[in-house]
Coordinates of C-alpha atoms in Angstrom, one line a residue:
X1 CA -35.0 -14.3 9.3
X2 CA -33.3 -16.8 7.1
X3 CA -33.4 -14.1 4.4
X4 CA -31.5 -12.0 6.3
X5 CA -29.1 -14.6 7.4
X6 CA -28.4 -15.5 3.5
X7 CA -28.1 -11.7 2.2
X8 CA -25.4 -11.1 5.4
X9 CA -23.5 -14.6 4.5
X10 CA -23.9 -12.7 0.7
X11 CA -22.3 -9.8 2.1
X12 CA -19.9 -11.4 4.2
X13 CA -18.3 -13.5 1.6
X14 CA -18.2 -10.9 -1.2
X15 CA -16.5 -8.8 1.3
X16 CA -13.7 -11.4 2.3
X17 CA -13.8 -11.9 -1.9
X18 CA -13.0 -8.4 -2.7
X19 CA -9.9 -8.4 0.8
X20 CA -8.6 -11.7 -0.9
X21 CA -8.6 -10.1 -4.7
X22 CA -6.8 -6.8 -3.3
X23 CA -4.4 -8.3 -0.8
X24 CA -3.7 -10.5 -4.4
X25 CA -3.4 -7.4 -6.0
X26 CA -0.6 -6.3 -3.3
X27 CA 1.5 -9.7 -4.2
X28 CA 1.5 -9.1 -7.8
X29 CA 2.8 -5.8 -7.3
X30 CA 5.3 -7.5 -5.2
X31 CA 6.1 -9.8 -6.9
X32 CA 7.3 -7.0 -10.1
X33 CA 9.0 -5.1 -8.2
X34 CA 11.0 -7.9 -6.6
X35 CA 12.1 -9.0 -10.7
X36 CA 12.8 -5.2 -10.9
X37 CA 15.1 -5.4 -8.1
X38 CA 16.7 -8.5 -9.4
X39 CA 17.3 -7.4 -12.7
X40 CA 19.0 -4.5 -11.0
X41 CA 21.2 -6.5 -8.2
X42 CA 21.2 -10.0 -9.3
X43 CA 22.1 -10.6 -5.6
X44 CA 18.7 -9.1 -4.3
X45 CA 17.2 -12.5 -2.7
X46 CA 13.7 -10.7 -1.9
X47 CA 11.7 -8.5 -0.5
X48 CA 12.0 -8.9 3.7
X49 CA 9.8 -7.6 6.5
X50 CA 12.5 -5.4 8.3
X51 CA 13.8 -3.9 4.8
X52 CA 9.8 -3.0 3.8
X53 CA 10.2 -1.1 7.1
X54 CA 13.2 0.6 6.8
X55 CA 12.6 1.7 3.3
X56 CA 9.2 3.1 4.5
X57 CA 10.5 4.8 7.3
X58 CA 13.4 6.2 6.0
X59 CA 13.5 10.1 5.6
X60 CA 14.5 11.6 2.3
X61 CA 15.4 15.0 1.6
X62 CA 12.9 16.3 -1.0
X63 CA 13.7 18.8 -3.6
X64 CA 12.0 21.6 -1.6
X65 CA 14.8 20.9 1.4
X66 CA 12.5 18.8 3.9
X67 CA 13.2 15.3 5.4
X68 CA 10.5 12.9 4.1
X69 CA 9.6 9.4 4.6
X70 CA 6.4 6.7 2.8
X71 CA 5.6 7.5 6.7
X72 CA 5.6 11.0 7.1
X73 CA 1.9 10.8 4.9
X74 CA 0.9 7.1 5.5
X75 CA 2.0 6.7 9.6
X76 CA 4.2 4.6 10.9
X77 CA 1.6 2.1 11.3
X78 CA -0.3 1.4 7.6
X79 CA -3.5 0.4 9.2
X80 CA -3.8 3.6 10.2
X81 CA -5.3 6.3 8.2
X82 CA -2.7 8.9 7.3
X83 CA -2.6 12.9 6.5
X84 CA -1.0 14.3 3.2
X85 CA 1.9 16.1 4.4
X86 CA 1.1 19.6 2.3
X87 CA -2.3 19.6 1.7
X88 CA -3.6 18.0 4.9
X89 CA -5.7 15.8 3.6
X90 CA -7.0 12.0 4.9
X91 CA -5.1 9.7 3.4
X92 CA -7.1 6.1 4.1
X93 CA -5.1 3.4 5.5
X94 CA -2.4 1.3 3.1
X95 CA -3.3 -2.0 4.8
X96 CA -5.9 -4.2 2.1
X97 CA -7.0 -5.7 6.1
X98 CA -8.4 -2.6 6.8
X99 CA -8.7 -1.2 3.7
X100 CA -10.8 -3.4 1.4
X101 CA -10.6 -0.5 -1.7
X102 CA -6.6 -0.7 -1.2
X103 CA -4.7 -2.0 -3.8
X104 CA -7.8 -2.9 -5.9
X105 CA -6.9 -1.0 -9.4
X106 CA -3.3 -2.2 -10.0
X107 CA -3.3 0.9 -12.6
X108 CA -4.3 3.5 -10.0
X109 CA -2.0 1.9 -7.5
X110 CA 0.4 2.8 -10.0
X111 CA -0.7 6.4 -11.0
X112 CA -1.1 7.3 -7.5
X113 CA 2.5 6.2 -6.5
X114 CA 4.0 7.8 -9.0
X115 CA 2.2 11.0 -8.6
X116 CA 2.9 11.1 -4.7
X117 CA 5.7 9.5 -4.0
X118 CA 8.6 10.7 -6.6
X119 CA 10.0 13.0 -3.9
X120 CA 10.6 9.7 -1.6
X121 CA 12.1 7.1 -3.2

């Protein structure tokens, strides 16, 4: 029994260890694209909850002529899983609290925006 009990604590805390490192992850993305937007605006005073929202929800025309928004793959709600808009496939949810794999490979986070998103932002 206390075996158990030590390879679950094991498991528990690598888990909340791998969260932390991704959610870190997350700020330090943050935290370059706020400079970006500084060096852009120099009146840009940071990233806010209700703009993150507004920017993710917005809808875009796309080259092909249709309305898209971050949401219209990822749901309205990022702990939610979402659905590629062409291809139907599962997207897994944005949120690192669900998500542990999410935002773990600042590279691929990368990659991966810039592949799907172009036609958003």
């Amino acid at each position: 029994m206390k075996k158990i009990n030590f390879v679950l604590a094991t498991l528990l805390a690598f888990a909340a260890t791998a969260a932390h490192a991704d959610i870190a992850n997350a700020e330090k993305l943050a935290h370059k694209y706020t400079s970006i937007a500084k060096s852009v605006n120099a009146n840009f005073s940071g990233p806010s909850v209700a703009d993150g929202k507004f920017f993710f929800n917005r809808k875009i025309k796309t080259a092909a002529g249709k309305a898209q928004a971050c949401a219209s793959c990822h749901t309205s709600n990022p702990a939610d899983e979402g659905k590629h808009a062409v291809t139907g496939r599962a997207i897994r949810p944005l949120s690192p609290a669900v998500n542990f794999k999410r935002f773990s490979d600042i590279d691929k986070v990368e990659e991966q925006f810039t592949r799907h998103c172009n036609d958003v932002i």
